[in-house]
Amino acid sequence: MKNPLLFVASPLRKASGFTLIELMVSVTIGLILLLFLSSLYFNSSSSSRLNDDNARIQEDGRYALGIIGTNMMQAGFGNMQTGTATDFPPGAYPSLKGLTGCNHGFVLPAATPPVCDASSTTAPAAFTTSYTSEPHYDATNISGAGTDCSGTQAINSTSTTGGIVINSFYVSANTLYCKGNAGATPLAMLSNVDDMQITYGIDNSPTSGLYAPVQSTQDAAVAGDISNPNANTKIGWDRVVTATVCLEIHSTNAVVKNSAGQTYYKCNATSPTTKTDGLLHTTMTRTFTLRNNATASLIN
């Protein structure tokens, strides 16, 4: 039998842990991973902000062009009174046209109809659309068709007859406004607007009579020239059958992180422009047909 007092002591285990070199390597790897994850996060956040601002620009620009397009396509509309005549222009404004434009904005505050600003050579273009509105439902429930762009009931409109609408679009202090003839306060439609240019498509052919544009110009003086009747005996602004509206817009936030900046085309440029201000710049263009100038007036 073994003596319990007699035993062989087991050797002590060797103490274990990290050496200084192992600790430094671990810390270094951790810092590298942290740097990588931080860079990934900031890049993802920057890309998200860029996409958000781009989506906001596109949405706001489409909204503004939608309102402009509705007015362009209504320009010159009047309700048929006889087989050849409508109630446009109204008696209060016998010389009123469906569309008129100015090369460099209006004299502000805008009158009714507005006056072109002859003192400016750099301001964005401006234009005015005029037409007879649809009737509103009644005196307390006004339909959108029976209002000017400010939402105010069109002048002289009733529940059975339309009123006169004169909406003037212009850019002031980088904001696109619409000033209606019924509402006293201009409607701010779109902010961060650098420029607006209008290209007019003119049917100035003395022989074709096709109600189709045969000349394009950004010069309002050419578009409104009354010395050149076409084959349909129309002169001046009545010959304009299309209008191409170009808006030059930038973002509110500095979301372009590329140090080289952003290269894009301005509304009236033939060569690209580079901006290094960090803002996202874009141009939006849409062409509208002035339906009341493009075809002859018909009862049915």
mmCIF file of C-alpha atoms in Angstrom:
data_model
loop_
_atom_site.group_PDB
_atom_site.id
_atom_site.type_symbol
_atom_site.label_atom_id
_atom_site.label_comp_id
_atom_site.label_asym_id
_atom_site.label_seq_id
_atom_site.Cartn_x
_atom_site.Cartn_y
_atom_site.Cartn_z
ATOM 1 C CA MET A 1 0.000 0.000 0.000
ATOM 2 C CA LYS A 2 1.356 3.338 -0.918
ATOM 3 C CA ASN A 3 2.147 5.816 1.762
ATOM 4 C CA PRO A 4 -0.219 8.794 1.263
ATOM 5 C CA LEU A 5 2.392 11.082 2.695
ATOM 6 C CA LEU A 6 4.755 10.205 -0.069
ATOM 7 C CA PHE A 7 3.935 11.847 -3.395
ATOM 8 C CA VAL A 8 5.695 13.569 -6.202
ATOM 9 C CA ALA A 9 4.705 17.211 -6.651
ATOM 10 C CA SER A 10 3.704 18.091 -10.221
ATOM 11 C CA PRO A 11 5.729 20.865 -11.770
ATOM 12 C CA LEU A 12 4.096 24.336 -11.865
ATOM 13 C CA ARG A 13 2.586 25.334 -15.222
ATOM 14 C CA LYS A 14 4.381 28.047 -17.099
ATOM 15 C CA ALA A 15 2.517 31.410 -16.953
ATOM 16 C CA SER A 16 1.031 32.460 -20.365
ATOM 17 C CA GLY A 17 -0.113 35.882 -21.910
ATOM 18 C CA PHE A 18 0.474 38.423 -24.741
ATOM 19 C CA THR A 19 3.877 39.703 -25.438
ATOM 20 C CA LEU A 20 4.377 43.378 -26.188
ATOM 21 C CA ILE A 21 4.928 42.598 -29.877
ATOM 22 C CA GLU A 22 1.713 40.578 -30.098
ATOM 23 C CA LEU A 23 -0.204 43.383 -28.401
ATOM 24 C CA MET A 24 1.183 45.976 -30.807
ATOM 25 C CA VAL A 25 0.288 43.813 -33.816
ATOM 26 C CA SER A 26 -3.277 43.359 -32.518
ATOM 27 C CA VAL A 27 -3.725 47.060 -31.927
ATOM 28 C CA THR A 28 -2.378 47.838 -35.401
ATOM 29 C CA ILE A 29 -4.776 45.380 -37.065
ATOM 30 C CA GLY A 30 -7.660 46.826 -35.053
ATOM 31 C CA LEU A 31 -6.787 50.372 -36.119
ATOM 32 C CA ILE A 32 -6.597 49.301 -39.759
ATOM 33 C CA LEU A 33 -10.030 47.663 -39.526
ATOM 34 C CA LEU A 34 -11.448 50.723 -37.770
ATOM 35 C CA LEU A 35 -10.014 53.018 -40.436
ATOM 36 C CA PHE A 36 -11.464 50.833 -43.202
ATOM 37 C CA LEU A 37 -14.914 50.716 -41.593
ATOM 38 C CA SER A 38 -14.877 54.482 -40.937
ATOM 39 C CA SER A 39 -13.923 55.178 -44.549
ATOM 40 C CA LEU A 40 -16.668 52.830 -45.750
ATOM 41 C CA TYR A 41 -19.217 54.574 -43.534
ATOM 42 C CA PHE A 42 -18.286 58.098 -44.605
ATOM 43 C CA ASN A 43 -18.214 57.135 -48.285
ATOM 44 C CA SER A 44 -21.611 55.488 -47.960
ATOM 45 C CA SER A 45 -22.992 58.513 -46.098
ATOM 46 C CA SER A 46 -21.581 60.913 -48.711
ATOM 47 C CA SER A 47 -23.046 58.839 -51.536
ATOM 48 C CA SER A 48 -26.399 58.753 -49.769
ATOM 49 C CA ARG A 49 -26.444 62.543 -49.382
ATOM 50 C CA LEU A 50 -25.516 62.960 -53.059
ATOM 51 C CA ASN A 51 -28.339 60.639 -54.141
ATOM 52 C CA ASP A 52 -30.821 62.355 -51.823
ATOM 53 C CA ASP A 53 -29.968 65.822 -53.152
ATOM 54 C CA ASN A 54 -30.095 64.598 -56.743
ATOM 55 C CA ALA A 55 -33.516 63.031 -56.152
ATOM 56 C CA ARG A 56 -34.739 66.254 -54.545
ATOM 57 C CA ILE A 57 -33.501 68.350 -57.482
ATOM 58 C CA GLN A 58 -35.174 66.029 -59.981
ATOM 59 C CA GLU A 59 -38.470 65.987 -58.079
ATOM 60 C CA ASP A 60 -38.591 69.755 -57.564
ATOM 61 C CA GLY A 61 -37.545 70.428 -61.156
ATOM 62 C CA ARG A 62 -40.241 68.128 -62.542
ATOM 63 C CA TYR A 63 -42.819 69.856 -60.351
ATOM 64 C CA ALA A 64 -41.843 73.299 -61.662
ATOM 65 C CA LEU A 65 -41.749 72.131 -65.280
ATOM 66 C CA GLY A 66 -45.127 70.486 -64.800
ATOM 67 C CA ILE A 67 -46.717 73.798 -63.792
ATOM 68 C CA ILE A 68 -44.921 75.598 -66.609
ATOM 69 C CA GLY A 69 -46.062 72.974 -69.104
ATOM 70 C CA THR A 70 -49.694 73.199 -68.026
ATOM 71 C CA ASN A 71 -49.597 76.947 -68.613
ATOM 72 C CA MET A 72 -47.741 76.671 -71.910
ATOM 73 C CA MET A 73 -50.277 74.215 -73.292
ATOM 74 C CA GLN A 74 -53.188 76.406 -72.144
ATOM 75 C CA ALA A 75 -51.658 79.580 -73.600
ATOM 76 C CA GLY A 76 -54.112 81.402 -75.836
ATOM 77 C CA PHE A 77 -57.081 79.209 -74.917
ATOM 78 C CA GLY A 78 -60.529 80.729 -75.154
ATOM 79 C CA ASN A 79 -64.053 79.363 -75.211
ATOM 80 C CA MET A 80 -65.636 79.301 -78.662
ATOM 81 C CA GLN A 81 -68.147 82.122 -79.137
ATOM 82 C CA THR A 82 -68.785 81.699 -82.858
ATOM 83 C CA GLY A 83 -67.492 79.401 -85.541
ATOM 84 C CA THR A 84 -64.292 81.425 -85.857
ATOM 85 C CA ALA A 85 -63.893 83.437 -82.637
ATOM 86 C CA THR A 86 -63.201 82.743 -78.965
ATOM 87 C CA ASP A 87 -63.437 84.878 -75.834
ATOM 88 C CA PHE A 88 -59.646 85.342 -75.834
ATOM 89 C CA PRO A 89 -58.200 87.921 -75.682
ATOM 90 C CA PRO A 90 -60.654 89.511 -73.233
ATOM 91 C CA GLY A 91 -62.031 93.020 -73.672
ATOM 92 C CA ALA A 92 -59.950 94.308 -70.762
ATOM 93 C CA TYR A 93 -56.700 93.263 -72.518
ATOM 94 C CA PRO A 94 -57.382 93.344 -76.273
ATOM 95 C CA SER A 95 -53.686 93.072 -77.180
ATOM 96 C CA LEU A 96 -52.991 90.127 -74.857
ATOM 97 C CA LYS A 97 -51.174 87.145 -76.397
ATOM 98 C CA GLY A 98 -51.154 83.520 -75.279
ATOM 99 C CA LEU A 99 -47.381 83.636 -74.787
ATOM 100 C CA THR A 100 -44.922 86.494 -74.565
ATOM 101 C CA GLY A 101 -41.343 86.474 -73.342
ATOM 102 C CA CYS A 102 -38.438 88.636 -72.246
ATOM 103 C CA ASN A 103 -34.756 87.917 -72.775
ATOM 104 C CA HIS A 104 -33.618 89.108 -69.331
ATOM 105 C CA GLY A 105 -36.505 89.133 -66.896
ATOM 106 C CA PHE A 106 -39.216 91.599 -65.893
ATOM 107 C CA VAL A 107 -39.210 94.958 -64.201
ATOM 108 C CA LEU A 108 -40.053 93.991 -60.613
ATOM 109 C CA PRO A 109 -42.487 94.014 -58.972
ATOM 110 C CA ALA A 110 -44.150 92.536 -62.033
ATOM 111 C CA ALA A 111 -47.075 94.472 -63.469
ATOM 112 C CA THR A 112 -50.041 92.900 -65.291
ATOM 113 C CA PRO A 113 -49.032 92.195 -67.991
ATOM 114 C CA PRO A 114 -45.344 92.541 -66.980
ATOM 115 C CA VAL A 115 -42.764 94.765 -68.665
ATOM 116 C CA CYS A 116 -39.431 93.436 -69.920
ATOM 117 C CA ASP A 117 -36.354 94.670 -68.041
ATOM 118 C CA ALA A 118 -34.346 96.451 -70.720
ATOM 119 C CA SER A 119 -31.600 97.428 -68.262
ATOM 120 C CA SER A 120 -30.330 93.874 -67.738
ATOM 121 C CA THR A 121 -28.204 91.786 -70.071
ATOM 122 C CA THR A 122 -27.473 88.841 -67.779
ATOM 123 C CA ALA A 123 -30.703 88.036 -65.926
ATOM 124 C CA PRO A 124 -32.526 84.780 -66.797
ATOM 125 C CA ALA A 125 -35.307 84.798 -69.353
ATOM 126 C CA ALA A 126 -38.930 85.309 -68.302
ATOM 127 C CA PHE A 127 -42.289 84.662 -69.930
ATOM 128 C CA THR A 128 -46.023 85.143 -69.485
ATOM 129 C CA THR A 129 -48.851 82.792 -70.409
ATOM 130 C CA SER A 130 -52.434 83.993 -70.719
ATOM 131 C CA TYR A 131 -55.691 82.151 -71.314
ATOM 132 C CA THR A 132 -59.328 81.846 -70.325
ATOM 133 C CA SER A 133 -59.737 79.551 -67.324
ATOM 134 C CA GLU A 134 -62.348 76.889 -66.772
ATOM 135 C CA PRO A 135 -65.296 77.813 -64.540
ATOM 136 C CA HIS A 136 -64.948 77.132 -60.817
ATOM 137 C CA TYR A 137 -67.532 75.042 -58.970
ATOM 138 C CA ASP A 138 -69.081 77.788 -56.858
ATOM 139 C CA ALA A 139 -68.135 80.841 -54.822
ATOM 140 C CA THR A 140 -66.760 78.831 -51.881
ATOM 141 C CA ASN A 141 -65.355 75.716 -53.571
ATOM 142 C CA ILE A 142 -62.913 76.887 -56.211
ATOM 143 C CA SER A 143 -61.512 74.277 -58.556
ATOM 144 C CA GLY A 144 -57.868 74.356 -59.572
ATOM 145 C CA ALA A 145 -58.860 75.048 -63.171
ATOM 146 C CA GLY A 146 -60.546 78.279 -62.171
ATOM 147 C CA THR A 147 -57.507 79.884 -60.540
ATOM 148 C CA ASP A 148 -54.251 81.580 -61.407
ATOM 149 C CA CYS A 149 -50.926 80.071 -60.303
ATOM 150 C CA SER A 150 -51.304 81.502 -56.781
ATOM 151 C CA GLY A 151 -54.526 79.536 -56.294
ATOM 152 C CA THR A 152 -56.656 82.696 -56.379
ATOM 153 C CA GLN A 153 -59.955 82.638 -58.249
ATOM 154 C CA ALA A 154 -59.452 83.829 -61.821
ATOM 155 C CA ILE A 155 -60.686 87.334 -62.497
ATOM 156 C CA ASN A 156 -64.306 87.463 -63.721
ATOM 157 C CA SER A 157 -64.752 83.698 -63.419
ATOM 158 C CA THR A 158 -68.053 82.283 -62.158
ATOM 159 C CA SER A 159 -69.518 78.845 -61.606
ATOM 160 C CA THR A 160 -70.531 78.741 -65.275
ATOM 161 C CA THR A 161 -67.976 80.911 -67.097
ATOM 162 C CA GLY A 162 -64.198 81.069 -67.075
ATOM 163 C CA GLY A 163 -62.069 84.036 -66.111
ATOM 164 C CA ILE A 164 -58.861 85.561 -67.408
ATOM 165 C CA VAL A 165 -55.550 84.107 -66.196
ATOM 166 C CA ILE A 166 -52.226 85.908 -66.724
ATOM 167 C CA ASN A 167 -49.354 83.965 -65.134
ATOM 168 C CA SER A 168 -45.850 85.429 -65.302
ATOM 169 C CA PHE A 169 -42.785 83.239 -64.654
ATOM 170 C CA TYR A 170 -39.415 84.744 -63.724
ATOM 171 C CA VAL A 171 -36.267 84.123 -61.657
ATOM 172 C CA SER A 172 -35.260 86.501 -58.870
ATOM 173 C CA ALA A 173 -32.543 85.886 -56.246
ATOM 174 C CA ASN A 174 -32.110 82.296 -57.493
ATOM 175 C CA THR A 175 -35.791 81.483 -56.995
ATOM 176 C CA LEU A 176 -38.321 80.725 -59.731
ATOM 177 C CA TYR A 177 -41.568 82.634 -59.161
ATOM 178 C CA CYS A 178 -44.988 82.689 -60.765
ATOM 179 C CA LYS A 179 -47.013 85.876 -60.411
ATOM 180 C CA GLY A 180 -50.716 85.525 -61.182
ATOM 181 C CA ASN A 181 -52.945 88.448 -62.089
ATOM 182 C CA ALA A 182 -55.534 87.554 -59.438
ATOM 183 C CA GLY A 183 -53.270 86.840 -56.458
ATOM 184 C CA ALA A 184 -51.221 89.652 -54.938
ATOM 185 C CA THR A 185 -48.289 87.511 -53.772
ATOM 186 C CA PRO A 186 -45.963 85.723 -56.232
ATOM 187 C CA LEU A 187 -45.686 81.955 -55.763
ATOM 188 C CA ALA A 188 -42.150 80.678 -55.047
ATOM 189 C CA MET A 189 -41.998 77.521 -57.155
ATOM 190 C CA LEU A 190 -38.368 76.407 -57.093
ATOM 191 C CA SER A 191 -35.246 77.497 -55.207
ATOM 192 C CA ASN A 192 -31.555 77.277 -56.189
ATOM 193 C CA VAL A 193 -32.243 78.243 -59.813
ATOM 194 C CA ASP A 194 -29.174 79.617 -61.585
ATOM 195 C CA ASP A 195 -30.773 80.265 -64.951
ATOM 196 C CA MET A 196 -33.869 79.833 -67.100
ATOM 197 C CA GLN A 197 -33.767 79.999 -70.869
ATOM 198 C CA ILE A 198 -36.588 79.704 -73.400
ATOM 199 C CA THR A 199 -36.149 78.503 -76.974
ATOM 200 C CA TYR A 200 -39.080 79.446 -79.180
ATOM 201 C CA GLY A 201 -40.113 77.307 -82.143
ATOM 202 C CA ILE A 202 -41.611 79.628 -84.763
ATOM 203 C CA ASP A 203 -43.800 78.936 -87.781
ATOM 204 C CA ASN A 204 -42.629 81.883 -89.865
ATOM 205 C CA SER A 205 -42.971 80.288 -93.275
ATOM 206 C CA PRO A 206 -44.965 82.466 -95.685
ATOM 207 C CA THR A 207 -45.916 79.414 -97.770
ATOM 208 C CA SER A 208 -46.109 76.182 -95.732
ATOM 209 C CA GLY A 209 -49.111 76.797 -93.465
ATOM 210 C CA LEU A 210 -48.268 73.630 -91.514
ATOM 211 C CA TYR A 211 -48.487 75.047 -87.980
ATOM 212 C CA ALA A 212 -45.021 73.581 -87.412
ATOM 213 C CA PRO A 213 -41.808 75.271 -86.203
ATOM 214 C CA VAL A 214 -39.398 76.092 -89.015
ATOM 215 C CA GLN A 215 -37.129 78.382 -86.964
ATOM 216 C CA SER A 216 -35.885 78.298 -83.378
ATOM 217 C CA THR A 217 -34.533 81.210 -81.366
ATOM 218 C CA GLN A 218 -33.880 82.311 -77.791
ATOM 219 C CA ASP A 219 -34.341 85.946 -78.776
ATOM 220 C CA ALA A 220 -37.753 87.177 -77.672
ATOM 221 C CA ALA A 221 -37.508 90.078 -80.117
ATOM 222 C CA VAL A 222 -37.311 87.612 -83.014
ATOM 223 C CA ALA A 223 -40.130 85.481 -81.613
ATOM 224 C CA GLY A 224 -42.399 88.515 -81.240
ATOM 225 C CA ASP A 225 -41.532 90.119 -84.585
ATOM 226 C CA ILE A 226 -44.735 91.483 -86.100
ATOM 227 C CA SER A 227 -43.246 92.332 -89.487
ATOM 228 C CA ASN A 228 -43.148 88.760 -90.795
ATOM 229 C CA PRO A 229 -46.595 87.144 -91.286
ATOM 230 C CA ASN A 230 -46.715 83.424 -92.016
ATOM 231 C CA ALA A 231 -48.930 81.465 -94.402
ATOM 232 C CA ASN A 232 -51.690 81.377 -91.765
ATOM 233 C CA THR A 233 -51.625 85.202 -91.588
ATOM 234 C CA LYS A 234 -50.281 85.065 -88.031
ATOM 235 C CA ILE A 235 -47.683 87.549 -86.858
ATOM 236 C CA GLY A 236 -45.500 87.989 -83.796
ATOM 237 C CA TRP A 237 -46.102 85.703 -80.821
ATOM 238 C CA ASP A 238 -49.024 84.012 -82.548
ATOM 239 C CA ARG A 239 -46.468 82.255 -84.772
ATOM 240 C CA VAL A 240 -44.766 80.528 -81.808
ATOM 241 C CA VAL A 241 -45.924 76.900 -81.768
ATOM 242 C CA THR A 242 -43.419 75.322 -79.357
ATOM 243 C CA ALA A 243 -41.401 76.487 -76.367
ATOM 244 C CA THR A 244 -38.422 74.633 -74.910
ATOM 245 C CA VAL A 245 -37.839 75.550 -71.266
ATOM 246 C CA CYS A 246 -34.420 74.916 -69.720
ATOM 247 C CA LEU A 247 -33.835 75.261 -65.971
ATOM 248 C CA GLU A 248 -30.338 75.305 -64.507
ATOM 249 C CA ILE A 249 -30.516 74.162 -60.864
ATOM 250 C CA HIS A 250 -28.076 73.417 -58.037
ATOM 251 C CA SER A 251 -28.359 71.544 -54.745
ATOM 252 C CA THR A 252 -28.718 73.151 -51.329
ATOM 253 C CA ASN A 253 -25.883 71.122 -49.790
ATOM 254 C CA ALA A 254 -22.258 70.675 -50.852
ATOM 255 C CA VAL A 255 -22.440 66.984 -51.749
ATOM 256 C CA VAL A 256 -19.866 66.719 -54.555
ATOM 257 C CA LYS A 257 -16.653 65.623 -52.824
ATOM 258 C CA ASN A 258 -14.558 65.238 -55.954
ATOM 259 C CA SER A 259 -11.787 67.834 -55.766
ATOM 260 C CA ALA A 260 -11.883 68.172 -59.557
ATOM 261 C CA GLY A 261 -15.464 69.410 -59.278
ATOM 262 C CA GLN A 262 -18.400 68.637 -61.560
ATOM 263 C CA THR A 263 -18.592 69.138 -65.310
ATOM 264 C CA TYR A 264 -21.973 69.804 -66.919
ATOM 265 C CA TYR A 265 -23.635 71.780 -69.715
ATOM 266 C CA LYS A 266 -25.449 75.020 -69.000
ATOM 267 C CA CYS A 267 -28.742 75.837 -70.721
ATOM 268 C CA ASN A 268 -27.336 77.900 -73.581
ATOM 269 C CA ALA A 269 -23.791 76.492 -73.736
ATOM 270 C CA THR A 270 -22.137 74.482 -76.498
ATOM 271 C CA SER A 271 -19.169 73.470 -74.325
ATOM 272 C CA PRO A 272 -19.139 72.022 -70.790
ATOM 273 C CA THR A 273 -18.625 74.049 -67.607
ATOM 274 C CA THR A 274 -16.777 72.839 -64.499
ATOM 275 C CA LYS A 275 -17.837 73.906 -60.996
ATOM 276 C CA THR A 276 -15.725 73.275 -57.886
ATOM 277 C CA ASP A 277 -18.133 74.725 -55.297
ATOM 278 C CA GLY A 278 -19.156 71.256 -54.078
ATOM 279 C CA LEU A 279 -22.784 71.801 -55.110
ATOM 280 C CA LEU A 280 -24.563 69.396 -57.432
ATOM 281 C CA HIS A 281 -25.507 71.170 -60.673
ATOM 282 C CA THR A 282 -27.945 69.983 -63.303
ATOM 283 C CA THR A 283 -30.033 71.247 -66.205
ATOM 284 C CA MET A 284 -33.570 70.105 -66.949
ATOM 285 C CA THR A 285 -35.138 70.719 -70.353
ATOM 286 C CA ARG A 286 -38.612 70.095 -71.692
ATOM 287 C CA THR A 287 -40.400 71.100 -74.884
ATOM 288 C CA PHE A 288 -44.076 72.078 -74.880
ATOM 289 C CA THR A 289 -46.497 72.602 -77.744
ATOM 290 C CA LEU A 290 -48.638 75.712 -77.680
ATOM 291 C CA ARG A 291 -51.728 73.847 -78.768
ATOM 292 C CA ASN A 292 -53.767 76.957 -79.467
ATOM 293 C CA ASN A 293 -51.121 78.234 -81.894
ATOM 294 C CA ALA A 294 -50.239 74.894 -83.443
ATOM 295 C CA THR A 295 -53.619 74.090 -84.992
ATOM 296 C CA ALA A 296 -56.520 76.077 -86.347
ATOM 297 C CA SER A 297 -59.421 76.788 -83.957
ATOM 298 C CA LEU A 298 -62.270 74.311 -84.378
ATOM 299 C CA ILE A 299 -65.656 74.147 -82.674
ATOM 300 C CA ASN A 300 -65.601 70.344 -82.430
#
